[in-house]
Short mmCIF file of C-alpha atoms in Angstrom, two decimals:
data_model
loop_
_atom_site.label_atom_id
_atom_site.label_comp_id
_atom_site.label_asym_id
_atom_site.label_seq_id
_atom_site.Cartn_x
_atom_site.Cartn_y
_atom_site.Cartn_z
CA UNK A 24 44.77 83.84 93.63
CA UNK A 25 43.98 82.80 89.39
CA UNK A 26 43.56 85.84 87.42
CA UNK A 27 39.38 84.84 86.15
CA UNK A 28 38.95 85.09 90.17
CA UNK A 29 40.24 89.42 90.13
CA UNK A 30 37.45 89.88 87.45
CA UNK A 31 34.74 87.83 89.59
CA UNK A 32 31.94 89.05 91.14
CA UNK A 33 29.08 87.87 93.68
CA UNK A 34 25.88 88.71 94.88
CA UNK A 35 24.39 87.85 98.67
CA UNK A 36 20.94 86.55 97.69
CA UNK A 37 18.53 86.66 100.30
CA UNK A 38 17.92 83.83 103.23
CA UNK A 39 13.79 83.52 101.59
CA UNK A 40 12.60 80.79 99.14
CA UNK A 41 10.10 83.38 97.17
CA UNK A 42 9.40 81.74 95.01
CA UNK A 43 7.16 79.47 97.30
CA UNK A 44 6.44 81.34 99.97
CA UNK A 45 6.82 85.39 99.13
CA UNK A 46 8.05 87.53 101.30
CA UNK A 47 5.35 90.02 103.29
CA UNK A 48 7.31 92.83 102.29
CA UNK A 49 6.33 91.00 98.82
CA UNK A 50 2.72 91.31 99.48
CA UNK A 51 1.90 94.52 100.59
CA UNK A 52 2.75 93.25 104.60
CA UNK A 53 -0.35 91.07 104.49
CA UNK A 54 1.08 87.11 103.95
CA UNK A 55 -2.29 85.47 102.15
CA UNK A 56 -2.38 81.54 102.84
CA UNK A 57 -4.83 79.27 101.45
CA UNK A 58 -6.70 78.28 105.16
CA UNK A 59 -7.18 82.13 104.36
CA UNK A 60 -8.93 81.07 100.56
CA UNK A 61 -10.89 78.32 102.46
CA UNK A 62 -11.90 80.50 104.65
CA UNK A 63 -13.48 82.90 102.31
CA UNK A 64 -14.74 80.09 99.74
CA UNK A 65 -16.69 78.93 102.94
CA UNK A 66 -18.22 81.84 103.73
CA UNK A 67 -19.14 82.45 100.41
CA UNK A 68 -20.97 79.16 100.93
CA UNK A 69 -22.41 79.64 104.12
CA UNK A 70 -24.08 83.05 102.96
CA UNK A 71 -25.30 80.99 100.63
CA UNK A 72 -26.89 78.70 102.70
CA UNK A 73 -26.10 76.05 101.30
CA UNK A 74 -25.72 73.67 104.54
CA UNK A 75 -29.69 74.41 105.35
CA UNK A 76 -29.60 73.11 101.54
CA UNK A 77 -27.67 70.02 102.14
CA UNK A 78 -29.63 69.48 105.48
CA UNK A 79 -33.03 69.42 103.86
CA UNK A 80 -31.88 67.11 100.99
CA UNK A 81 -30.93 64.14 103.71
CA UNK A 82 -34.05 64.80 105.68
CA UNK A 83 -36.67 64.69 102.55
CA UNK A 84 -34.66 63.55 99.74
CA UNK A 85 -35.15 66.38 97.97
CA UNK A 86 -31.50 67.47 95.68
CA UNK A 87 -30.21 70.60 96.62
CA UNK A 88 -31.43 72.81 93.35
CA UNK A 89 -29.06 72.84 90.29
CA UNK A 90 -28.06 76.08 90.54
CA UNK A 91 -27.00 75.89 93.79
CA UNK A 92 -25.17 73.17 93.41
CA UNK A 93 -23.81 74.37 90.47
CA UNK A 94 -22.45 77.56 91.49
CA UNK A 95 -20.77 75.88 95.45
CA UNK A 96 -18.43 74.09 92.63
CA UNK A 97 -18.47 77.35 90.81
CA UNK A 98 -16.17 78.92 94.32
CA UNK A 99 -14.73 75.98 94.86
CA UNK A 100 -12.95 75.83 91.03
CA UNK A 101 -11.98 79.67 91.70
CA UNK A 102 -10.75 78.64 95.84
CA UNK A 103 -8.58 76.17 94.07
CA UNK A 104 -7.73 78.69 91.66
CA UNK A 105 -7.08 81.67 93.70
CA UNK A 106 -5.00 78.80 95.70
CA UNK A 107 -2.36 78.03 93.20
CA UNK A 108 -1.74 81.78 92.53
CA UNK A 109 2.20 82.99 93.59
CA UNK A 110 1.70 85.04 95.18
CA UNK A 111 -1.95 84.58 96.66
CA UNK A 112 -3.43 88.43 95.38
CA UNK A 113 -3.98 89.93 99.00
CA UNK A 114 -7.46 91.19 97.91
CA UNK A 115 -8.08 88.17 96.78
CA UNK A 116 -11.84 88.35 98.93
CA UNK A 117 -13.49 91.10 95.46
CA UNK A 118 -15.48 90.06 93.98
CA UNK A 119 -13.78 90.08 90.86
CA UNK A 120 -11.81 86.82 92.04
CA UNK A 121 -15.10 84.73 92.08
CA UNK A 122 -18.18 83.88 90.44
CA UNK A 123 -21.13 86.09 90.28
CA UNK A 124 -24.29 85.63 92.61
CA UNK A 125 -27.49 85.95 89.84
#
């Protein structure tokens, strides 16, 4: 045995890929997935009535009001930004992370 191996120390690293897949233990017991964020964005747009606005645009040709369209884009941008976070915050449904509706 080489003399330098007697001084060598090894540390066992857990069998996880925490840099890309945060463990449930670290995020407070609940793993948050990008699909959860998409559902929250869809819920916020549905509460705004975006489907009715788009149907009205399709039927009558009157475009969706700019304020509604702009707000939907802001929701989509916020959702994309949240999905890029690592780890995704477990309180992602909080209004702090989403655009304000006036």
